XYZ file of N, CA and C in Angstrom:
501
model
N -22.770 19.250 -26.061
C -22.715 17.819 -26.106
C -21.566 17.362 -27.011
N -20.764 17.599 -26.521
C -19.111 17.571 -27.811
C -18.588 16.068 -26.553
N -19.358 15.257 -26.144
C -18.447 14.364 -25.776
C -18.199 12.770 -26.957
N -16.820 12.797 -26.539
C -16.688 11.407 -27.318
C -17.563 10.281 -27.580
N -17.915 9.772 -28.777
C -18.066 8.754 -28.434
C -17.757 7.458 -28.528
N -18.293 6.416 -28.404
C -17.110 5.151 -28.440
C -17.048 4.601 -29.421
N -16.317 3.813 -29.812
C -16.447 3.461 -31.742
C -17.690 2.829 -31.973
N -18.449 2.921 -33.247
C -19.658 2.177 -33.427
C -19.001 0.869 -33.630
N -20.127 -0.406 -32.743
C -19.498 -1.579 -32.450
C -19.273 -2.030 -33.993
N -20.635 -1.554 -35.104
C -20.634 -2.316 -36.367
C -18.992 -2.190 -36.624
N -18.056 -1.444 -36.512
C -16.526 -1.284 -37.208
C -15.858 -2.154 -36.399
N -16.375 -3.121 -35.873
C -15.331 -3.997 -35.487
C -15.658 -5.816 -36.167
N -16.794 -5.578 -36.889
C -16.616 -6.633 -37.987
C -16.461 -6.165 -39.047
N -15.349 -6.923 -39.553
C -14.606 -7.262 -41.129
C -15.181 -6.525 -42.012
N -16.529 -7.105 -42.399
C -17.191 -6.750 -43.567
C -17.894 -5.445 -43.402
N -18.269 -5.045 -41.974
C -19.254 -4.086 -41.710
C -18.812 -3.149 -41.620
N -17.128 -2.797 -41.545
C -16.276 -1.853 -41.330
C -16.413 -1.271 -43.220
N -16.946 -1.599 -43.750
C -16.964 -1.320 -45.365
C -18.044 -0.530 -45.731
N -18.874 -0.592 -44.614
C -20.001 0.131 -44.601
C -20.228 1.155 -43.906
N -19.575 1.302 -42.278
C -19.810 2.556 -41.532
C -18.327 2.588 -41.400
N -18.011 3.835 -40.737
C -16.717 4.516 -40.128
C -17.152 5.577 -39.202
N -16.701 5.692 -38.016
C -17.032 7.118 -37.053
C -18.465 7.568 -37.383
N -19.082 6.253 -37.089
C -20.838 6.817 -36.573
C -21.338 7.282 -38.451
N -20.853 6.590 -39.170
C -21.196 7.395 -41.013
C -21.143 6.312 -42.023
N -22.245 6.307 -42.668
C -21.905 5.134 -43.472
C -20.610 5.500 -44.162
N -20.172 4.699 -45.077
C -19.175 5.484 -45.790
C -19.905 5.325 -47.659
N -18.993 5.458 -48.548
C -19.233 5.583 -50.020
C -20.069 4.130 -50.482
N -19.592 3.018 -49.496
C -20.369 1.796 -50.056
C -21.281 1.658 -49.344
N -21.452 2.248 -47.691
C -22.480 2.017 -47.432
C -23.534 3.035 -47.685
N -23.333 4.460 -48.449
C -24.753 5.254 -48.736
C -24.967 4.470 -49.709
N -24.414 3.864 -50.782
C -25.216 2.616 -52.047
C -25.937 2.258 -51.447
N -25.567 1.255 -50.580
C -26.370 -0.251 -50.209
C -27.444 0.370 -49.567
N -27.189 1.392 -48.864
C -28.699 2.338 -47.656
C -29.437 2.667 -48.931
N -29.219 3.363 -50.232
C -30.344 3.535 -51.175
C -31.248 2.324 -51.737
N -30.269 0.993 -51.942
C -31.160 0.040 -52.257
C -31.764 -0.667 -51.120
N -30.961 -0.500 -49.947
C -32.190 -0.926 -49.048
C -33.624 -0.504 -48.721
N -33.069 1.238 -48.726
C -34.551 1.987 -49.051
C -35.482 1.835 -49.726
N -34.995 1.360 -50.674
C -35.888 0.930 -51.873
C -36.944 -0.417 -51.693
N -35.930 -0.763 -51.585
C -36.362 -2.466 -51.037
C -37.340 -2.347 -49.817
N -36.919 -1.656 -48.585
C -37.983 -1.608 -47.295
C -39.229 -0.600 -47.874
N -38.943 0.070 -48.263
C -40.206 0.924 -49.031
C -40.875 -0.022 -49.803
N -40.514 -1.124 -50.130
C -41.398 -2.158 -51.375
C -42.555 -2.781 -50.252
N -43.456 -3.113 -51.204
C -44.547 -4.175 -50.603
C -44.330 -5.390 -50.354
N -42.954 -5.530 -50.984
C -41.884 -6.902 -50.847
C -41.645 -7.225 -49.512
N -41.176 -6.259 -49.002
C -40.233 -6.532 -47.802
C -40.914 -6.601 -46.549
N -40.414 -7.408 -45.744
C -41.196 -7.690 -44.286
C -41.847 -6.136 -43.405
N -42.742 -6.620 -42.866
C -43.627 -5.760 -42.583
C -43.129 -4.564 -41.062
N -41.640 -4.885 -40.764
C -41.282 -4.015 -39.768
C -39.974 -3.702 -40.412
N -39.739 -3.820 -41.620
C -38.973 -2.588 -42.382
C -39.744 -1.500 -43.154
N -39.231 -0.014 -43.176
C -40.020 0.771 -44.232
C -38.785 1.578 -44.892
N -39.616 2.762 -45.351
C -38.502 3.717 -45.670
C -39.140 4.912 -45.565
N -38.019 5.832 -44.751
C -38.565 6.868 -44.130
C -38.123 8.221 -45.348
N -39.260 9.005 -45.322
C -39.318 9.671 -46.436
C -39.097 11.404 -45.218
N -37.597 11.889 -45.399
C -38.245 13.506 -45.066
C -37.626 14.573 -45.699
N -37.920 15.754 -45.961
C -37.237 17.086 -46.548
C -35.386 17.090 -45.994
N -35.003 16.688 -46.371
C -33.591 17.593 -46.335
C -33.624 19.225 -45.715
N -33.008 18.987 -44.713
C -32.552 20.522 -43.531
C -32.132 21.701 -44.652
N -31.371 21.743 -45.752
C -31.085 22.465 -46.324
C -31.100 22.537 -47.355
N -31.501 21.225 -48.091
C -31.657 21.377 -49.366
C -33.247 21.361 -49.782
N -33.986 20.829 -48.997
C -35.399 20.441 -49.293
C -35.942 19.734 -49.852
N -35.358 18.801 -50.627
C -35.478 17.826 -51.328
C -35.933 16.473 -50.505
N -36.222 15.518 -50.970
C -37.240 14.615 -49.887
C -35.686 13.298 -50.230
N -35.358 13.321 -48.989
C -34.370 12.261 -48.697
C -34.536 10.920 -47.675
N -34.405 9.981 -48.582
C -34.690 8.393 -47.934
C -33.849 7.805 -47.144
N -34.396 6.869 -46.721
C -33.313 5.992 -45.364
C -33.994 4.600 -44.922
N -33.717 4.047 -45.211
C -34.355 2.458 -44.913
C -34.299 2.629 -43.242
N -35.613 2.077 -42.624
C -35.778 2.113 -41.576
C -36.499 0.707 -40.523
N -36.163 0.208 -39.379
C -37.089 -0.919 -39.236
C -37.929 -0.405 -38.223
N -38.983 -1.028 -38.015
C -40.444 -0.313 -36.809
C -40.066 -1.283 -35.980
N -39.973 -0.827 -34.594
C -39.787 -1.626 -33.480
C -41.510 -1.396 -32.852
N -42.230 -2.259 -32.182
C -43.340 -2.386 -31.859
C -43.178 -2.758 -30.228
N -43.618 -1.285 -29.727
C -43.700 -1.672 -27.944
C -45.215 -1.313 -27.446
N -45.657 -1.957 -26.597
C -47.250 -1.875 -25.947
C -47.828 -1.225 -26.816
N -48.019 -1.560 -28.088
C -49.070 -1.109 -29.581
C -48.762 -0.221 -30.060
N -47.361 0.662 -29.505
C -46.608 1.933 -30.191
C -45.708 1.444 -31.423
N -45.714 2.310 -32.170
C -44.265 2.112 -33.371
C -43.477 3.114 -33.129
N -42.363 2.825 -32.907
C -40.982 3.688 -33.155
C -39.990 3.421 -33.828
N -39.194 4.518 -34.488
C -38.137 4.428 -35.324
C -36.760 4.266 -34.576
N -35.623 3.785 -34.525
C -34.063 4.073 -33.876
C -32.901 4.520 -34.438
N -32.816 5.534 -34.226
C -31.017 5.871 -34.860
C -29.945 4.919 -34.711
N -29.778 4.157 -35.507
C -28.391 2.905 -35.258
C -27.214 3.853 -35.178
N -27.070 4.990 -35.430
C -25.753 5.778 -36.081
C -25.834 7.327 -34.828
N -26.771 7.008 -33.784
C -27.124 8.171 -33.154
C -27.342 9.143 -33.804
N -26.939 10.371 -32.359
C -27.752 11.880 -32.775
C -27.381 12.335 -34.385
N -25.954 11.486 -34.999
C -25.575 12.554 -35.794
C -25.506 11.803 -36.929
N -26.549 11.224 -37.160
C -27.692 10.874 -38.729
C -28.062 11.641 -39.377
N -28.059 11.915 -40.359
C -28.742 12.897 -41.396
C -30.109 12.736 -41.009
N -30.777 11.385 -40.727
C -32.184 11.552 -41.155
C -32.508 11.915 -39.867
N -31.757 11.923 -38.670
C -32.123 12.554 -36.871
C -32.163 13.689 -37.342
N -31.066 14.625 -37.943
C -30.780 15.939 -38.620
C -31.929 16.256 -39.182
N -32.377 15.726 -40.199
C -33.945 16.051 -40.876
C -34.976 16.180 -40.285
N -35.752 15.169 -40.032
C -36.519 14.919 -38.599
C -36.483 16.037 -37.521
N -35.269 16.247 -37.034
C -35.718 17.542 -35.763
C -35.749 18.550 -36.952
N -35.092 18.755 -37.954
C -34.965 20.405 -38.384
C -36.984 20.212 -38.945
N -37.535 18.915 -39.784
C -39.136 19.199 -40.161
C -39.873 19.429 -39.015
N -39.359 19.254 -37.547
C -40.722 19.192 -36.926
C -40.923 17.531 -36.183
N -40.385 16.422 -36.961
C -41.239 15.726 -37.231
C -42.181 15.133 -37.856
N -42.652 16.195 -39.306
C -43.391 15.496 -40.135
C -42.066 14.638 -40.834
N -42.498 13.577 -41.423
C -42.053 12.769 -42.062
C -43.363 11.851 -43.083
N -42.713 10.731 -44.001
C -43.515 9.871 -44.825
C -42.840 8.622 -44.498
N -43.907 7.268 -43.582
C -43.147 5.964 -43.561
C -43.924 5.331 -44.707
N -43.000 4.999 -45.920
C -43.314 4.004 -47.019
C -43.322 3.084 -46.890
N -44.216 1.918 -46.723
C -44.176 0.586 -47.016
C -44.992 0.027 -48.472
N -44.922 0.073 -49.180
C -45.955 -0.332 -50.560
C -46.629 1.370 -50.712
N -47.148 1.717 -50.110
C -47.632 2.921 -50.068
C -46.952 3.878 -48.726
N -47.667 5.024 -48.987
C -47.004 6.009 -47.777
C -47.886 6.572 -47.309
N -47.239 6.795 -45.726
C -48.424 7.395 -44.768
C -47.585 8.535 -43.914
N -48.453 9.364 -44.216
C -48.093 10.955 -43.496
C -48.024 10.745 -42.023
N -46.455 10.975 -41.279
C -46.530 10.974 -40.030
C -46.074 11.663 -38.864
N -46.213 11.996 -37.581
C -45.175 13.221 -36.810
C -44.120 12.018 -35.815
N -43.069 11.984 -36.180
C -42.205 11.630 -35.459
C -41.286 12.281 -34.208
N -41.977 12.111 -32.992
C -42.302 12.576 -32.018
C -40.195 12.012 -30.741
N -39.719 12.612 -30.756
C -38.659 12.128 -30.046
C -38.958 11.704 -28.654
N -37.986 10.673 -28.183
C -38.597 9.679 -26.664
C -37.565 9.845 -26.186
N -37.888 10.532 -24.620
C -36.839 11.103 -23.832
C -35.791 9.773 -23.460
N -34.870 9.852 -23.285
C -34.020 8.927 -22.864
C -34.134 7.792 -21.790
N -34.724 8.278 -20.834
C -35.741 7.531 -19.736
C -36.605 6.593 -20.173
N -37.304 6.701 -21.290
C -37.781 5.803 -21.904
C -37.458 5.006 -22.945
N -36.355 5.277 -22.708
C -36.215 4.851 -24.563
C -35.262 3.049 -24.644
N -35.186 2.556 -23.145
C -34.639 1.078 -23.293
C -35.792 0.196 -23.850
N -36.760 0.075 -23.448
C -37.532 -0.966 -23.671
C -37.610 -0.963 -25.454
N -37.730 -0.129 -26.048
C -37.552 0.053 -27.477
C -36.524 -0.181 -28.369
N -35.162 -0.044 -27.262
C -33.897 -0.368 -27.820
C -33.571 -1.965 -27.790
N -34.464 -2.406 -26.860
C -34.434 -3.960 -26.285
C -34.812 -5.114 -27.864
N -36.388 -3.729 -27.780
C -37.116 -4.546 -28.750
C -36.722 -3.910 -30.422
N -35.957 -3.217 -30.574
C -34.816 -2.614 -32.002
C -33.858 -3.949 -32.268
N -32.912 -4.305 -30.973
C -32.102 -4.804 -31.126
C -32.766 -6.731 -31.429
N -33.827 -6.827 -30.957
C -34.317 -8.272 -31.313
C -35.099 -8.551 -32.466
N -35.593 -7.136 -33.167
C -36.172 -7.570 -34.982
C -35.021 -7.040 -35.727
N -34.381 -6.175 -35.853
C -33.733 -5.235 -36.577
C -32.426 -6.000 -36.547
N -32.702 -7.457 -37.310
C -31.090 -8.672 -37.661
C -29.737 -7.771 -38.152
N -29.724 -6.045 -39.166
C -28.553 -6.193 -39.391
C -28.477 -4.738 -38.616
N -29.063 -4.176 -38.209
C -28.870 -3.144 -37.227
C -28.550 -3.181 -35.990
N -28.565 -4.532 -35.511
C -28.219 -4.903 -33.971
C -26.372 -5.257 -34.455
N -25.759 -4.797 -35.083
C -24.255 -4.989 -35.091
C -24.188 -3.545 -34.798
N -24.773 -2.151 -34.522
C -24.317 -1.242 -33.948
C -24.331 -0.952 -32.601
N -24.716 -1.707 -32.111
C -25.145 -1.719 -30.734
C -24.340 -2.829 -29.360
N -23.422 -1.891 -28.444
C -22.840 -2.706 -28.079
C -23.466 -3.943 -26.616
N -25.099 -4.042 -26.673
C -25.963 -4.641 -26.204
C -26.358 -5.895 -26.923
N -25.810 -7.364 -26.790
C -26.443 -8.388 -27.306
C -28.407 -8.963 -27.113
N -28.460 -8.937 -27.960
C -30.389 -9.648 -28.047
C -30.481 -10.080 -26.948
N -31.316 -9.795 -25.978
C -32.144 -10.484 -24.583
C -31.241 -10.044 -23.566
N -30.688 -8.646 -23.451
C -29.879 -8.156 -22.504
C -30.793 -7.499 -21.426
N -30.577 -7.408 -20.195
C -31.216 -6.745 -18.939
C -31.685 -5.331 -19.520
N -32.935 -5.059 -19.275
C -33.177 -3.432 -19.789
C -32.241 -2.274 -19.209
N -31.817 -2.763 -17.748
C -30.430 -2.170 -17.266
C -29.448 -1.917 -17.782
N -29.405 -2.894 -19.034
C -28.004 -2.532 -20.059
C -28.220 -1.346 -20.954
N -29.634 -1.832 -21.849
C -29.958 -0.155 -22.528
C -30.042 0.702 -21.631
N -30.268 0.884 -20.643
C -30.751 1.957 -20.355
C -29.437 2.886 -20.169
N -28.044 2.068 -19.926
C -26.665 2.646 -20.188
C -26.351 3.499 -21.304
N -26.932 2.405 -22.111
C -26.643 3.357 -23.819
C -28.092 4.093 -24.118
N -28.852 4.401 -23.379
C -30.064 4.847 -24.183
C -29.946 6.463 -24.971
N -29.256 7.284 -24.102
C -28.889 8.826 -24.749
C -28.194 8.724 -26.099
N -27.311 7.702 -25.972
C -26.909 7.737 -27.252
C -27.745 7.276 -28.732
N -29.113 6.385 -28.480
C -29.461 6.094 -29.752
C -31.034 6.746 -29.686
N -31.318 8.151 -30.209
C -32.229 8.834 -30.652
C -33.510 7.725 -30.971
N -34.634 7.656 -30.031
C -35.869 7.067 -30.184
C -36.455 7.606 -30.801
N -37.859 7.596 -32.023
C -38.896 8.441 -32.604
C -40.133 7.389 -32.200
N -41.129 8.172 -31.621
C -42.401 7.588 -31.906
C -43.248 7.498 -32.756
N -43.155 6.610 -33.765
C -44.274 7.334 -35.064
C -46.014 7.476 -34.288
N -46.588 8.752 -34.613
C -48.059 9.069 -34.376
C -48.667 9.650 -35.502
N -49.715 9.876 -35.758
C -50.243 10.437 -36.970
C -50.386 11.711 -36.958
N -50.216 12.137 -38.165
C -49.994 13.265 -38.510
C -50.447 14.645 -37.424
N -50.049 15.662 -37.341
C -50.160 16.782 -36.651
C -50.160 16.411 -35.408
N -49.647 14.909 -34.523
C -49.731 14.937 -33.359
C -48.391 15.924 -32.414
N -48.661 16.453 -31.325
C -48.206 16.997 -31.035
C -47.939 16.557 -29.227
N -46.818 16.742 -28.605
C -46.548 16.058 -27.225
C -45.827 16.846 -26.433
Protein backbone atom coordinates (compact mmCIF):
# COMPACT_ATOMS: atom_id res chain seq x y z
CA UNK A 1 0.00 0.00 0.00
CA UNK A 2 2.92 2.57 -0.89
CA UNK A 3 0.38 4.66 -2.90
CA UNK A 4 0.42 8.43 -2.78
CA UNK A 5 -1.52 10.29 -1.06
CA UNK A 6 -3.12 13.60 -1.65
CA UNK A 7 -2.13 16.50 0.54
CA UNK A 8 -4.10 16.62 3.84
CA UNK A 9 -6.77 19.29 2.97
CA UNK A 10 -6.02 20.81 6.75
CA UNK A 11 -2.42 22.29 4.88
CA UNK A 12 -4.18 24.36 2.78
CA UNK A 13 -5.37 26.77 5.54
CA UNK A 14 -2.97 29.43 6.76
CA UNK A 15 -3.07 28.70 10.28
CA UNK A 16 -3.63 24.90 10.10
CA UNK A 17 -0.60 24.42 7.96
CA UNK A 18 1.27 25.20 11.56
CA UNK A 19 -0.11 22.30 12.84
CA UNK A 20 0.00 19.31 10.31
CA UNK A 21 2.44 18.72 7.30
CA UNK A 22 2.33 15.34 5.08
CA UNK A 23 -0.46 13.57 7.05
CA UNK A 24 1.84 14.62 10.77
CA UNK A 25 1.22 17.00 13.13
CA UNK A 26 4.26 18.92 13.27
CA UNK A 27 6.35 20.42 16.63
CA UNK A 28 3.34 22.88 17.36
CA UNK A 29 0.88 20.69 16.60
CA UNK A 30 2.09 17.54 19.03
CA UNK A 31 1.80 20.66 21.92
CA UNK A 32 -1.57 21.67 21.18
CA UNK A 33 -2.68 17.54 20.62
CA UNK A 34 -1.25 17.13 24.40
CA UNK A 35 -3.37 19.92 25.75
CA UNK A 36 -6.17 18.97 23.86
CA UNK A 37 -5.86 15.53 25.33
CA UNK A 38 -5.96 16.80 28.37
CA UNK A 39 -8.74 18.94 28.00
CA UNK A 40 -11.05 16.06 26.06
CA UNK A 41 -10.04 13.65 28.81
CA UNK A 42 -11.52 16.40 31.38
CA UNK A 43 -15.09 16.19 32.72
CA UNK A 44 -14.98 19.72 31.26
CA UNK A 45 -15.22 19.07 27.85
CA UNK A 46 -18.24 18.19 25.68
CA UNK A 47 -19.40 14.85 25.84
CA UNK A 48 -18.25 13.53 22.18
CA UNK A 49 -14.66 14.50 22.81
CA UNK A 50 -12.36 12.04 24.92
CA UNK A 51 -8.91 10.99 25.12
CA UNK A 52 -7.77 7.88 23.95
CA UNK A 53 -5.40 6.17 26.23
CA UNK A 54 -3.05 3.14 24.50
CA UNK A 55 0.49 1.35 25.04
CA UNK A 56 2.96 2.62 22.62
CA UNK A 57 4.04 -0.26 19.78
CA UNK A 58 7.50 -0.03 21.08
CA UNK A 59 7.96 1.71 23.82
CA UNK A 60 5.03 0.62 26.07
CA UNK A 61 4.37 3.42 27.72
CA UNK A 62 0.60 4.57 27.67
CA UNK A 63 0.37 7.36 24.96
CA UNK A 64 -2.57 9.98 24.55
CA UNK A 65 -4.43 11.56 21.67
CA UNK A 66 -7.47 13.69 21.96
CA UNK A 67 -10.19 12.01 20.21
CA UNK A 68 -14.01 12.89 19.18
CA UNK A 69 -16.91 9.88 19.34
CA UNK A 70 -18.93 9.97 16.32
CA UNK A 71 -22.39 8.25 17.24
CA UNK A 72 -24.09 6.03 14.38
CA UNK A 73 -27.40 3.73 15.01
CA UNK A 74 -26.29 3.63 18.99
CA UNK A 75 -22.60 2.64 17.95
CA UNK A 76 -19.48 4.82 19.00
CA UNK A 77 -16.58 5.07 16.81
CA UNK A 78 -13.29 6.68 16.76
CA UNK A 79 -11.68 8.37 13.10
CA UNK A 80 -8.21 8.78 11.99
CA UNK A 81 -8.19 12.54 10.68
CA UNK A 82 -4.39 11.84 9.70
CA UNK A 83 -5.21 8.18 8.25
CA UNK A 84 -3.51 4.81 8.35
CA UNK A 85 -0.27 6.46 9.38
CA UNK A 86 -1.19 7.89 12.99
CA UNK A 87 0.70 6.79 15.74
CA UNK A 88 -2.38 6.11 17.67
CA UNK A 89 -3.82 3.72 14.27
CA UNK A 90 -0.06 2.36 14.82
CA UNK A 91 -0.86 1.60 18.55
CA UNK A 92 -4.27 0.40 18.35
CA UNK A 93 -3.55 -2.37 15.63
CA UNK A 94 -0.05 -3.28 17.23
CA UNK A 95 -2.52 -3.65 21.20
CA UNK A 96 -5.09 -5.63 19.64
CA UNK A 97 -7.38 -3.03 20.19
CA UNK A 98 -7.44 -2.78 23.80
CA UNK A 99 -7.34 0.75 24.49
CA UNK A 100 -8.67 3.39 27.56
CA UNK A 101 -11.45 6.18 26.33
CA UNK A 102 -11.07 8.96 29.15
CA UNK A 103 -13.70 11.25 29.68
CA UNK A 104 -13.64 12.46 33.56
CA UNK A 105 -12.93 8.90 34.21
CA UNK A 106 -11.77 5.89 32.03
CA UNK A 107 -13.27 2.97 30.54
CA UNK A 108 -11.51 -0.17 29.34
CA UNK A 109 -12.22 -0.75 25.65
CA UNK A 110 -11.57 -3.10 22.29
CA UNK A 111 -11.35 -0.92 19.39
CA UNK A 112 -12.51 -3.02 16.74
CA UNK A 113 -11.48 -1.66 12.94
CA UNK A 114 -14.59 -0.98 10.24
CA UNK A 115 -14.01 -2.33 6.93
CA UNK A 116 -14.06 0.37 4.42
CA UNK A 117 -17.51 -0.53 3.02
CA UNK A 118 -18.78 0.67 5.99
CA UNK A 119 -17.09 3.19 7.11
CA UNK A 120 -19.04 6.45 5.13
CA UNK A 121 -21.91 6.82 7.21
CA UNK A 122 -19.44 7.44 10.22
CA UNK A 123 -17.25 9.66 8.23
CA UNK A 124 -20.53 11.66 7.35
CA UNK A 125 -21.36 11.77 10.94
CA UNK A 126 -17.16 12.58 12.08
CA UNK A 127 -17.24 15.29 9.71
CA UNK A 128 -20.65 17.04 11.22
CA UNK A 129 -19.58 16.98 15.26
CA UNK A 130 -15.86 16.91 15.01
CA UNK A 131 -15.78 21.31 14.22
CA UNK A 132 -11.84 21.22 14.02
CA UNK A 133 -11.23 17.84 12.52
CA UNK A 134 -13.49 18.31 9.55
CA UNK A 135 -10.53 20.70 7.98
CA UNK A 136 -8.83 17.28 7.13
CA UNK A 137 -11.21 16.04 5.11
CA UNK A 138 -11.67 16.92 1.60
CA UNK A 139 -15.72 16.24 2.05
CA UNK A 140 -17.77 19.39 3.21
CA UNK A 141 -20.64 18.77 6.23
CA UNK A 142 -23.93 17.28 4.59
CA UNK A 143 -22.11 15.74 1.56
CA UNK A 144 -23.82 12.63 -0.42
CA UNK A 145 -22.60 9.39 1.47
CA UNK A 146 -21.35 8.75 -2.21
CA UNK A 147 -18.70 11.26 -1.52
CA UNK A 148 -17.25 9.38 1.64
CA UNK A 149 -17.51 6.51 0.42
CA UNK A 150 -14.63 7.86 -2.24
CA UNK A 151 -12.41 8.68 0.61
CA UNK A 152 -13.45 6.00 3.01
CA UNK A 153 -10.01 3.63 2.73
CA UNK A 154 -8.22 6.39 3.48
CA UNK A 155 -9.59 7.41 7.02
CA UNK A 156 -9.20 4.26 9.44
CA UNK A 157 -12.78 3.73 11.32
CA UNK A 158 -12.64 2.11 15.09
CA UNK A 159 -15.68 0.83 16.71
CA UNK A 160 -15.46 1.33 20.35
CA UNK A 161 -17.09 -2.12 22.15
CA UNK A 162 -16.35 -3.27 25.54
CA UNK A 163 -13.71 -4.80 26.60
CA UNK A 164 -12.57 -8.37 25.25
CA UNK A 165 -15.04 -7.95 22.39
CA UNK A 166 -13.96 -9.73 19.63
CA UNK A 167 -15.37 -9.63 15.60
Amino acid sequence: MNQQLPRDPAEQHPILRWFYRGWRPTAIGRQVNRLAAWYSGSRWSPTHMAMLEVRGRTSGTLRHSPVVIATVDGHDYLVSILGNGAEWVKNVDAAHGVAVIRHGHGHAVHLALVPALMRPPVLREYVRVATSGRHHFPVPVGAPLSEFALIAERYPVYRIDPPGARQ
